[in-house]
mmCIF file of C-alpha atoms and ligand atoms in Angstrom:
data_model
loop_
_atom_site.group_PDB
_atom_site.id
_atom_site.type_symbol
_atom_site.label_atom_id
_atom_site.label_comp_id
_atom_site.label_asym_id
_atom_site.label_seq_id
_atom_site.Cartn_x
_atom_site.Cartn_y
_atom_site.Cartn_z
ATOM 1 C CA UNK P 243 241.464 198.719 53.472
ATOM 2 C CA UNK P 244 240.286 202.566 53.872
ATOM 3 C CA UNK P 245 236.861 202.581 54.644
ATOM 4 C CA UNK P 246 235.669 203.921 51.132
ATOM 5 C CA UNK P 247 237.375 200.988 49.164
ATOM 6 C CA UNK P 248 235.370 198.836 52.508
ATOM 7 C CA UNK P 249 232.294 200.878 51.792
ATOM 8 C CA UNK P 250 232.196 200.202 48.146
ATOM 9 C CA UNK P 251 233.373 196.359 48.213
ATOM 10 C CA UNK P 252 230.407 195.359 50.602
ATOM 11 C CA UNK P 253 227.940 197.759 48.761
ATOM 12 C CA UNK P 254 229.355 195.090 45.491
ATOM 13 C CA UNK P 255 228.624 192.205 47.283
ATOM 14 C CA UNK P 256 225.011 193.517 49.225
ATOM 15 C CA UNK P 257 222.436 190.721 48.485
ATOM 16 C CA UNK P 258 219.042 190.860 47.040
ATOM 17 C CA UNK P 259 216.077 191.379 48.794
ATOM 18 C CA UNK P 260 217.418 192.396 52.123
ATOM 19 C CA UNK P 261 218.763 195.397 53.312
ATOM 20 C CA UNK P 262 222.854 195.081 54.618
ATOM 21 C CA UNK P 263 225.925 193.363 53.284
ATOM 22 C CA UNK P 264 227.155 189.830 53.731
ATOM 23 C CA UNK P 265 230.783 189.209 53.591
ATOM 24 C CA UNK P 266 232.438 186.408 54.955
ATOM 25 C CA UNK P 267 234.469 183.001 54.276
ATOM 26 C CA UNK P 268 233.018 179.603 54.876
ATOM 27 C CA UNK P 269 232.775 178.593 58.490
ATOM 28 C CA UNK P 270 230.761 177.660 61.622
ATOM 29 C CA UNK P 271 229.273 181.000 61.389
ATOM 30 C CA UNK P 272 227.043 180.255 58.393
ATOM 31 C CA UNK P 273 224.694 178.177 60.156
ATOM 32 C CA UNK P 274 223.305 181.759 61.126
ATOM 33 C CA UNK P 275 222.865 182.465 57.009
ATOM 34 C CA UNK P 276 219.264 181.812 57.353
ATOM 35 C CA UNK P 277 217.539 184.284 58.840
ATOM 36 C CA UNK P 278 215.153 181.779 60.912
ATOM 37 C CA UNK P 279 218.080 180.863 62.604
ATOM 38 C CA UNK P 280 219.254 184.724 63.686
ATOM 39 C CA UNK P 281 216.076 184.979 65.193
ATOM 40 C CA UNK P 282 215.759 181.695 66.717
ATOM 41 C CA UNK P 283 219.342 182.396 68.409
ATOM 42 C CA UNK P 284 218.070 185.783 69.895
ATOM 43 C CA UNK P 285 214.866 183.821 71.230
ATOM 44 C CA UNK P 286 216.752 180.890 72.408
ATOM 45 C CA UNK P 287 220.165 182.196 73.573
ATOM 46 C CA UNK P 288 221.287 183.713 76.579
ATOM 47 C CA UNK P 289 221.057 187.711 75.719
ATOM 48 C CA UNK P 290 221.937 190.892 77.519
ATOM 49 C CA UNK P 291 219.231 193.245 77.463
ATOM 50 C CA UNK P 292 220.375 197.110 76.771
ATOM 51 C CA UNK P 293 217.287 199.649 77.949
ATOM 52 C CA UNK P 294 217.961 202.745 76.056
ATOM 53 C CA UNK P 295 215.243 205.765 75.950
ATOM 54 C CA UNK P 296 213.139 204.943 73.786
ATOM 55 C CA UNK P 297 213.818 201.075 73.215
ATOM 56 C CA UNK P 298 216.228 198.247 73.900
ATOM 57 C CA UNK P 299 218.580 196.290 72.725
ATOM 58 C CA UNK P 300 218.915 192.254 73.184
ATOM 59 C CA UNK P 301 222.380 191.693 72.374
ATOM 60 C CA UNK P 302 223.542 187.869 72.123
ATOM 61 C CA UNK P 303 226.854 186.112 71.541
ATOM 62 C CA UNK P 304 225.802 183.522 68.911
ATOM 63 C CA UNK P 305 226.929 179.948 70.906
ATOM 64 C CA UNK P 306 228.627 182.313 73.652
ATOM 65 C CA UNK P 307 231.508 183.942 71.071
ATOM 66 C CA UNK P 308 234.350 181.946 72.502
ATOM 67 C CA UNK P 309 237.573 184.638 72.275
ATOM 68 C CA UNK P 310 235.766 187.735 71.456
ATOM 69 C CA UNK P 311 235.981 190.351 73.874
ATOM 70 C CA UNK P 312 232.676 191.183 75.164
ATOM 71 C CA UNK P 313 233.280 195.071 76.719
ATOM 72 C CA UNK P 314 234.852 195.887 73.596
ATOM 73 C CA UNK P 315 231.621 194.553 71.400
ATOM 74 C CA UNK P 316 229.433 196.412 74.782
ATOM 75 C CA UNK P 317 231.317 199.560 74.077
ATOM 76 C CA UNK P 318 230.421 199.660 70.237
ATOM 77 C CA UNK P 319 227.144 198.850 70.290
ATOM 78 C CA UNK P 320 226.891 201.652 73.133
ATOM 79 C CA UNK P 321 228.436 204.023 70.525
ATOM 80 C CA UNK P 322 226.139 202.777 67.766
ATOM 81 C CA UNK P 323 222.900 203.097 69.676
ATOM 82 C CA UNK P 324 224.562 206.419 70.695
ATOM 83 C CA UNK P 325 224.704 207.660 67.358
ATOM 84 C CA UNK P 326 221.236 206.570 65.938
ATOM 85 C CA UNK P 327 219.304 207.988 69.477
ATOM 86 C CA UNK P 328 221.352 211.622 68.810
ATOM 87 C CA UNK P 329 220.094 211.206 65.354
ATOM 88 C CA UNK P 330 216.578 210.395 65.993
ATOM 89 C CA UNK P 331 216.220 212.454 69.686
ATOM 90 C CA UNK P 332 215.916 208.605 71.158
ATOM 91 C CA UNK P 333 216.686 205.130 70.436
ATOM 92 C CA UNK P 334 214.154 204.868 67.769
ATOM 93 C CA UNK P 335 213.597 200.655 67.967
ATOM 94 C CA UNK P 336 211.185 199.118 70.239
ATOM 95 C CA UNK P 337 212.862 195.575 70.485
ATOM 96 C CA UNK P 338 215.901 194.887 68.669
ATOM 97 C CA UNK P 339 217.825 192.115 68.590
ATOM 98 C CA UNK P 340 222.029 191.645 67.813
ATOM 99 C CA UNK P 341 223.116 188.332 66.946
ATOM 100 C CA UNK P 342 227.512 188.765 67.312
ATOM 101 C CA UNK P 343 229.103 185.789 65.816
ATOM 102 C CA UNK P 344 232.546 185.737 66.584
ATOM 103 C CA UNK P 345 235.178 184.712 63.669
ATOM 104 C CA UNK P 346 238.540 184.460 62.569
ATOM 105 C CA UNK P 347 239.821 188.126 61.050
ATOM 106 C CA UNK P 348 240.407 191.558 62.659
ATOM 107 C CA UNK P 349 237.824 193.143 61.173
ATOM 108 C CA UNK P 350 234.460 194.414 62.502
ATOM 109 C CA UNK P 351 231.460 194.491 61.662
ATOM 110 C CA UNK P 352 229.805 192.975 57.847
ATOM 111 C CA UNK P 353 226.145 192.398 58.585
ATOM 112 C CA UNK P 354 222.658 191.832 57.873
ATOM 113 C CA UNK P 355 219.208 193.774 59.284
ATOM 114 C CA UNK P 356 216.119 191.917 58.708
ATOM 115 C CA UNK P 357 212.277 192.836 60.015
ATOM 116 C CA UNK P 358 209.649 190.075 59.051
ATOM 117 C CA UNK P 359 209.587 188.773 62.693
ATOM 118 C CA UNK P 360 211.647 191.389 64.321
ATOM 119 C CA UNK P 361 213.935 194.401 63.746
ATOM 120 C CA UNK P 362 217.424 192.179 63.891
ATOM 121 C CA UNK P 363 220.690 192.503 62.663
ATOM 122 C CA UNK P 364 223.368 189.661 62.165
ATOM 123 C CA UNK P 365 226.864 191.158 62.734
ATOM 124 C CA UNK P 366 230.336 189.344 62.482
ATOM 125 C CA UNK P 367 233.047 190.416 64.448
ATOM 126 C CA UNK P 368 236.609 189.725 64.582
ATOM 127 C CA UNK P 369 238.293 188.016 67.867
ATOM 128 C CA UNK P 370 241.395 189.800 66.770
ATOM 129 C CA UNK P 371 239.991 193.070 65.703
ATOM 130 C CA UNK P 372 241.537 196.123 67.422
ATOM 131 C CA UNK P 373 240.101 198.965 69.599
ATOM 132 C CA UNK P 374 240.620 200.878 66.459
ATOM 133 C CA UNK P 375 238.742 198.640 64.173
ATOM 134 C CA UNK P 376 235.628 198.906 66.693
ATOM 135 C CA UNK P 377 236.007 202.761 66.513
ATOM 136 C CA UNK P 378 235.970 203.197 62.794
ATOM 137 C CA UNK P 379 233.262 200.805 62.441
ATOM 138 C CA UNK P 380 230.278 202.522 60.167
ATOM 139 C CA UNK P 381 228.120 199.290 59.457
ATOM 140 C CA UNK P 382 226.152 198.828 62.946
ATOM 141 C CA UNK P 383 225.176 202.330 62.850
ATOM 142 C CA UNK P 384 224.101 201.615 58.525
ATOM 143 C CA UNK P 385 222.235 198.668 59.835
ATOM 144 C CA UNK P 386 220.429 200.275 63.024
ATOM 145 C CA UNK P 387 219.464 203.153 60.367
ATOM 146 C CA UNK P 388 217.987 200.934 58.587
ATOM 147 C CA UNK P 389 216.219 198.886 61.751
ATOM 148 C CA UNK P 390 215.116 202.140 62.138
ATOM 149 C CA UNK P 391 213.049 203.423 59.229
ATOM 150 C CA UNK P 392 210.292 201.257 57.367
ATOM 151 C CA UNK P 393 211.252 198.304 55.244
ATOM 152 C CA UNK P 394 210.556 199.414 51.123
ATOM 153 C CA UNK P 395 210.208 197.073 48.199
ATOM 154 C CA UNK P 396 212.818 196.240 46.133
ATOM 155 C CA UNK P 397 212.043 198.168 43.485
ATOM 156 C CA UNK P 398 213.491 201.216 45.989
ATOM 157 C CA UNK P 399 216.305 199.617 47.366
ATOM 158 C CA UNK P 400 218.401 202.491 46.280
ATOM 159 C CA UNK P 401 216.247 205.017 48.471
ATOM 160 C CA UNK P 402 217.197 202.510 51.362
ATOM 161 C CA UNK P 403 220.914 202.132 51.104
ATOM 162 C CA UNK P 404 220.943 205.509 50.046
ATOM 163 C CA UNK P 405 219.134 206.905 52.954
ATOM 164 C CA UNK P 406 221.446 204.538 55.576
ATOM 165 C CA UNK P 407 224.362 205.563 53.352
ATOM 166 C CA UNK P 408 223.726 209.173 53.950
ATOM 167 C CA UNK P 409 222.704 209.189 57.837
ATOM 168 C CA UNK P 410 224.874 207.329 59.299
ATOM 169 C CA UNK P 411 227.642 209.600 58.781
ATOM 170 C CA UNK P 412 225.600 211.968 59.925
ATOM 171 C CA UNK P 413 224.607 210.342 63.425
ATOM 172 C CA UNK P 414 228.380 209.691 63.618
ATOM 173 C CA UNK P 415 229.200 213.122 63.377
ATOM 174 C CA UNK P 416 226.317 214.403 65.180
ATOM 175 C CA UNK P 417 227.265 212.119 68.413
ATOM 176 C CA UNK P 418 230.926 213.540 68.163
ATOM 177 C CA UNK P 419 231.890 210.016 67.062
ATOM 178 C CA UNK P 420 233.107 211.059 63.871
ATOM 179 C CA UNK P 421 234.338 214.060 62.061
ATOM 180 C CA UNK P 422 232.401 216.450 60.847
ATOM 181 C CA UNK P 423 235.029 216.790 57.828
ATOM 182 C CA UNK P 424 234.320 213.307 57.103
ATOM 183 C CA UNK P 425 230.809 213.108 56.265
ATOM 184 C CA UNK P 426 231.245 215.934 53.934
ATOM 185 C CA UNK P 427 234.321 213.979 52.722
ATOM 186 C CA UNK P 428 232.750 210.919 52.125
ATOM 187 C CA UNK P 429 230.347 212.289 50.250
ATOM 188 C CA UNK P 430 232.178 214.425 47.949
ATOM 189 C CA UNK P 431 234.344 211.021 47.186
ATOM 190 C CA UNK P 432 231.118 208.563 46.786
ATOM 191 C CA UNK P 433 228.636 210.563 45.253
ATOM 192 C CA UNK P 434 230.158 210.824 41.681
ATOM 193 C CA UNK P 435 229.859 207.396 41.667
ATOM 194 C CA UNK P 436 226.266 207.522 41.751
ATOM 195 C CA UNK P 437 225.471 209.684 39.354
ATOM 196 C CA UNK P 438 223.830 207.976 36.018
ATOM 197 C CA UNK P 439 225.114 206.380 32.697
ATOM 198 C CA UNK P 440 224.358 207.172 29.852
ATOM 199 C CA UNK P 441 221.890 204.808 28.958
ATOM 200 C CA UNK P 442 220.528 204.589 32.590
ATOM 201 C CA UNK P 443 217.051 206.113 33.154
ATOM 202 C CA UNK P 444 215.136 206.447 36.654
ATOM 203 C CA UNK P 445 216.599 205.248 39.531
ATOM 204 C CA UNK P 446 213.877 202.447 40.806
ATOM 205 C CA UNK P 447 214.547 198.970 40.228
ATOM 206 C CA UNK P 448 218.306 199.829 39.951
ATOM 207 C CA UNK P 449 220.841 196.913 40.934
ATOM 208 C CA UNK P 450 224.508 199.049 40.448
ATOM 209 C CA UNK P 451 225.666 199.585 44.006
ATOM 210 C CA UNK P 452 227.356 203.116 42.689
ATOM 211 C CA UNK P 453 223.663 203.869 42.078
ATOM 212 C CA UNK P 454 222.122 202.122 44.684
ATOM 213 C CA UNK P 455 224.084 203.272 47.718
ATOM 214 C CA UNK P 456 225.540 207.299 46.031
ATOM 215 C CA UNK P 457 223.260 207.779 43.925
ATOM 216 C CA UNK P 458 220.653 207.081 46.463
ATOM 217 C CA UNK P 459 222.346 209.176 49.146
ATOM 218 C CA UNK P 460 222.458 212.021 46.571
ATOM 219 C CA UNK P 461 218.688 211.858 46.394
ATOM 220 C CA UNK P 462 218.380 212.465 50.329
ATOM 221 C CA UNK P 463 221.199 215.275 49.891
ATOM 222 C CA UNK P 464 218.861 216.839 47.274
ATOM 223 C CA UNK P 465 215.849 215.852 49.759
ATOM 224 C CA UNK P 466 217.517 217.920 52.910
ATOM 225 C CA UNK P 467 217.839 221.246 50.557
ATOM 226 C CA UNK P 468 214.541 220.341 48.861
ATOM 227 C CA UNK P 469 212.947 220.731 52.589
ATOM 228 C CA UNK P 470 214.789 223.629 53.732
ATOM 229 C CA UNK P 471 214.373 225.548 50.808
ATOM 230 C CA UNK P 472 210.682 225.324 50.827
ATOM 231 C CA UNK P 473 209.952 225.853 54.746
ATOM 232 C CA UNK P 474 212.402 228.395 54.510
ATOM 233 C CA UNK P 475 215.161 227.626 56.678
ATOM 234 C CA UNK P 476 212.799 225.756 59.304
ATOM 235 C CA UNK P 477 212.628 222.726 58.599
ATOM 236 C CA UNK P 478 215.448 219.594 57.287
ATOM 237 C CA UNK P 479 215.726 215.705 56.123
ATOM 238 C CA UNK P 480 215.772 214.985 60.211
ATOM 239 C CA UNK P 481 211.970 216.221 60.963
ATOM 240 C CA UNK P 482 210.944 214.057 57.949
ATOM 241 C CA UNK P 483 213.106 211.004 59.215
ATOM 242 C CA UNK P 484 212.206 211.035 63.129
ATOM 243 C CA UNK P 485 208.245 211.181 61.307
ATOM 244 C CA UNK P 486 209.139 208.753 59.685
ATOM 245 C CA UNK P 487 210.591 206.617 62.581
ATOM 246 C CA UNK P 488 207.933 206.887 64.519
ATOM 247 C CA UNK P 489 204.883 206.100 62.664
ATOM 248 C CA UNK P 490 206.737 203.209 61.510
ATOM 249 C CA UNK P 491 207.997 201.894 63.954
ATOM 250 C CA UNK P 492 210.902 201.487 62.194
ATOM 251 C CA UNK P 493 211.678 197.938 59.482
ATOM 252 C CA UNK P 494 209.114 195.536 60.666
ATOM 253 C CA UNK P 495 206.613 196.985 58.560
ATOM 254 C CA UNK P 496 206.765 197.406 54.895
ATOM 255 C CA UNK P 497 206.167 200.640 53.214
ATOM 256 C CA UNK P 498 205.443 201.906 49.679
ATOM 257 C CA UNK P 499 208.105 204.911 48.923
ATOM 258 C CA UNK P 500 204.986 207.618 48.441
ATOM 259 C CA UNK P 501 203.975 206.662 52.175
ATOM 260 C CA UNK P 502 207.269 207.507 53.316
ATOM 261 C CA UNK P 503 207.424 210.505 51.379
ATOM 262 C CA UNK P 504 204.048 211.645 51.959
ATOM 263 C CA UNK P 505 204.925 211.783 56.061
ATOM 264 C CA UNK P 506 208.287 213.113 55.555
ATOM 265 C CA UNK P 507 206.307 216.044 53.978
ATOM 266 C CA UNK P 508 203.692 216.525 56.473
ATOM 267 C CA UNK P 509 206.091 216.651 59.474
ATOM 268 C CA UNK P 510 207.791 219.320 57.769
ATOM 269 C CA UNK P 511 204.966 221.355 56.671
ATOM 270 C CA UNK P 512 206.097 220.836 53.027
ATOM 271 C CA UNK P 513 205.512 219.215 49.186
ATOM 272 C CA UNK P 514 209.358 218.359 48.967
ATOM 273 C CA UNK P 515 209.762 214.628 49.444
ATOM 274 C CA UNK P 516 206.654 213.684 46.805
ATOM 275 C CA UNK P 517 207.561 215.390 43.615
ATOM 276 C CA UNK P 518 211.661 214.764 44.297
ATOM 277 C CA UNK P 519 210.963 210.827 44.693
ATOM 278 C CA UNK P 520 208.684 210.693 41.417
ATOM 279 C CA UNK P 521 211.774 212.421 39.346
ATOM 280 C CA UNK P 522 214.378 210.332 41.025
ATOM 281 C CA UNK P 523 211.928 207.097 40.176
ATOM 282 C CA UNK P 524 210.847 207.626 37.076
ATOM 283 C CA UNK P 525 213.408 209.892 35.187
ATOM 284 C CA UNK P 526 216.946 209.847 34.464
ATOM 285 C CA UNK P 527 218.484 212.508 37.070
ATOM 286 C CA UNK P 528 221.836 214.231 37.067
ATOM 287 C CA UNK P 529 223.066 215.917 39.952
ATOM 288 C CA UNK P 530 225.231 218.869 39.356
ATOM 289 C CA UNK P 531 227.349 217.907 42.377
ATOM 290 C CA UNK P 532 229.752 220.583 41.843
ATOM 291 C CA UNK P 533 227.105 223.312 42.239
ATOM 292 C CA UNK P 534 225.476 221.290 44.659
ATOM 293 C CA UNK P 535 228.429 221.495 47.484
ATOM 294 C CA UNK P 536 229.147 224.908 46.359
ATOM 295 C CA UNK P 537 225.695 226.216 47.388
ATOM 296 C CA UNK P 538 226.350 224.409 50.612
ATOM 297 C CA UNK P 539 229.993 226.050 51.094
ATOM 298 C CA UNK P 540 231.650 222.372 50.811
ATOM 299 C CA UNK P 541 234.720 222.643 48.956
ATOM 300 C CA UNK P 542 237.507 219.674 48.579
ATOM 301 C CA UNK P 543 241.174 221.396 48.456
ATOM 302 C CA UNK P 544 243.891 219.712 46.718
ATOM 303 C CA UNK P 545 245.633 217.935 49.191
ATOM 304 C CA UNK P 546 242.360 216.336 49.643
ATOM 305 C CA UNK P 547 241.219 217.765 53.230
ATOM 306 C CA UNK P 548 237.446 219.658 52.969
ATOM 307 C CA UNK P 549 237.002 223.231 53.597
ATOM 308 C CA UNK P 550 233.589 225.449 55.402
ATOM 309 C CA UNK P 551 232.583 228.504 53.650
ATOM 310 C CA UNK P 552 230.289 230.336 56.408
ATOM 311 C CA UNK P 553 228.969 232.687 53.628
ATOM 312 C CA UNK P 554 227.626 229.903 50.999
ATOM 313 C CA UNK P 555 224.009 229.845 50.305
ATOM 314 C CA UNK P 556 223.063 226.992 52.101
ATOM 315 C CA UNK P 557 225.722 227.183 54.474
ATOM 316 C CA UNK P 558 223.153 227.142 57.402
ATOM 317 C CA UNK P 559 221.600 224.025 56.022
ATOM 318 C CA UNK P 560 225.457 222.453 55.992
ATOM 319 C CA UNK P 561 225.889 223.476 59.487
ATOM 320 C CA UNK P 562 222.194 222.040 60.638
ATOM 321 C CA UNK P 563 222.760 218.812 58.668
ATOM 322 C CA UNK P 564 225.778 218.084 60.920
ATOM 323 C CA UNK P 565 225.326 220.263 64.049
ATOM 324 C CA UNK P 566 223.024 219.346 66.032
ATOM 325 C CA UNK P 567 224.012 222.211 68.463
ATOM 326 C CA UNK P 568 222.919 224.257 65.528
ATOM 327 C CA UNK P 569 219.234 222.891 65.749
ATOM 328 C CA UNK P 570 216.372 225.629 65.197
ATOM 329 C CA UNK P 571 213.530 225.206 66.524
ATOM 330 C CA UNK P 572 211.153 223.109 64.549
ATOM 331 C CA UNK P 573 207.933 224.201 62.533
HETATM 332 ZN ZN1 LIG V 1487 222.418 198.724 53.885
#
């Protein structure tokens, strides 16, 4: 399955009421379903303990994972946490806890983050999933975004999933762990699909997952030019989110949206955030993605490969967004 069609079958299946997908068949595994369990597991099992800068990680093989292979699951969640800490300067989670359950596919990766007693995420992995499949894994880094930024009610689900949907391509890229042509890619693909219907109006309280997880990400696309536009080149989504981050202390608190919004704006020494979350809320937006990528110098050829014009607009913000190299110093 190519990792959009993957993308948008778990975003169809994500559950109510907690952030992550669920996808699995009927086995052993589910006696982790309930969340009391996950975290009972990480209190009660034998863990490894990761110390990152900045936090750690307690990573445990739910009843020891009989048949998975343990460096291989080491080796992604190194990547993961690699991603998120280039992201966020540091590994942005205090304590978090991994629950692996080993089961029967080749496939990495569908989980579940929760916060209520804990920043934790439940992840199934495949004992016969390939090198390859741990590689092009996006959902650890999806869930440790969201582990990493302030729970929201559900009523703003859509600024969750779209915010995870949107940055973890991002820390992929940033971390050299994925292509830069691919974020841009990705987007170009999935954000169409977000966009809203005709008799669709604001965007909270939403439950369509092209909305919830696109049309959310578009909103933190809009947010990143929203920013930079108004400090004038000084100042992107990634101030905002590391704010964010750290005030927080990432999901095991629960935030209302204008909160979030309110210290996005502050770090960056801007009005942005606020009056871009009441429209997207409230009123029925449409994104003129076209113009949108245009301004940023993101064009999609016709063989389907993505193509950087230096000269656009906001080609500096396009560069910053996936560049870290290309930092400028903050306001
Ligand atoms: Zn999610």
């Amino acid at each position: 399955m190519s990792l959009l069609s993957r993308r948008l079958l778990l975003a169809a299946l994500g559950g109510a009421g907690m952030t992550g997908v669920a996808l699995r068949s009927v086995g052993a595994a589910d006696r982790y379903d309930d969340p009391r369990t996950l975290y009972r597991a990480l209190a009660d099992q034998p863990g490894e303990r990761i110390d990152l800068d900045g936090g750690s990680i307690v990573l445990v093989f739910a009843d020891g994972a009989p048949g998975l292979d343990r460096n291989q699951v080491r080796l992604w969640v190194g990547m993961a946490a690699r991603a998120i800490a280039t992201y966020f300067g540091h590994f942005p989670i205090k304590h978090y806890g991994l629950l692996v359950i080993a089961e029967d596919s080749d496939t990495v990766g569908h989980g579940t983050t929760f916060g209520f007693a804990g920043s934790a995420t439940r992840i199934h992995v495949g004992r016969d999933a390939a090198p390859k499949a741990f590689r092009n894994d996006w959902i650890l880094v999806h869930e440790m975004m969201h582990a990493s930024l302030p729970d929201l009610p559900r009523r703003a689900l859509w600024l969750q999933e779209g915010n995870a949907t949107w940055l973890e391509p991002i820390a992929r890229a940033q971390a050299g762990e994925l292509p830069i042509s691919d974020v841009w890619s990705q987007s170009l693909r999935g954000m169409p699909r977000g966009e809203p219907m005709a008799e669709e109006g604001g965007m909270d309280g939403t439950d369509r997952w092209g909305r919830l997880y696109w049309g959310g990400a578009t909103f933190w696309l809009e947010a990143e030019v929203a920013i930079w536009e108004q400090s004038g080149g000084r100042a992107s989504l990634v101030d905002a989110m590391r704010a964010v981050s750290a005030a927080s202390g990432g999901n095991i608190v629960t935030w209302q949206p204008e909160q979030m919004m309110a210290i996005g704006d502050h770090a960056c020494g801007v009005t942005a955030l606020e009056p871009l979350y009441r429209r997207f809320s409230q009123d029925r937006v449409a994104t003129d993605l076209g113009k949108l990528f245009e301004r940023l110098g993101i064009r999609s050829a016709a063989d389907g490969t993505v193509t950087f014009d230096p000269r656009a607009e906001l080609a500096a913000l396009a560069a910053r967004i996936t560049r870290p190299e290309a930092f400028t110093k903050k306001v």
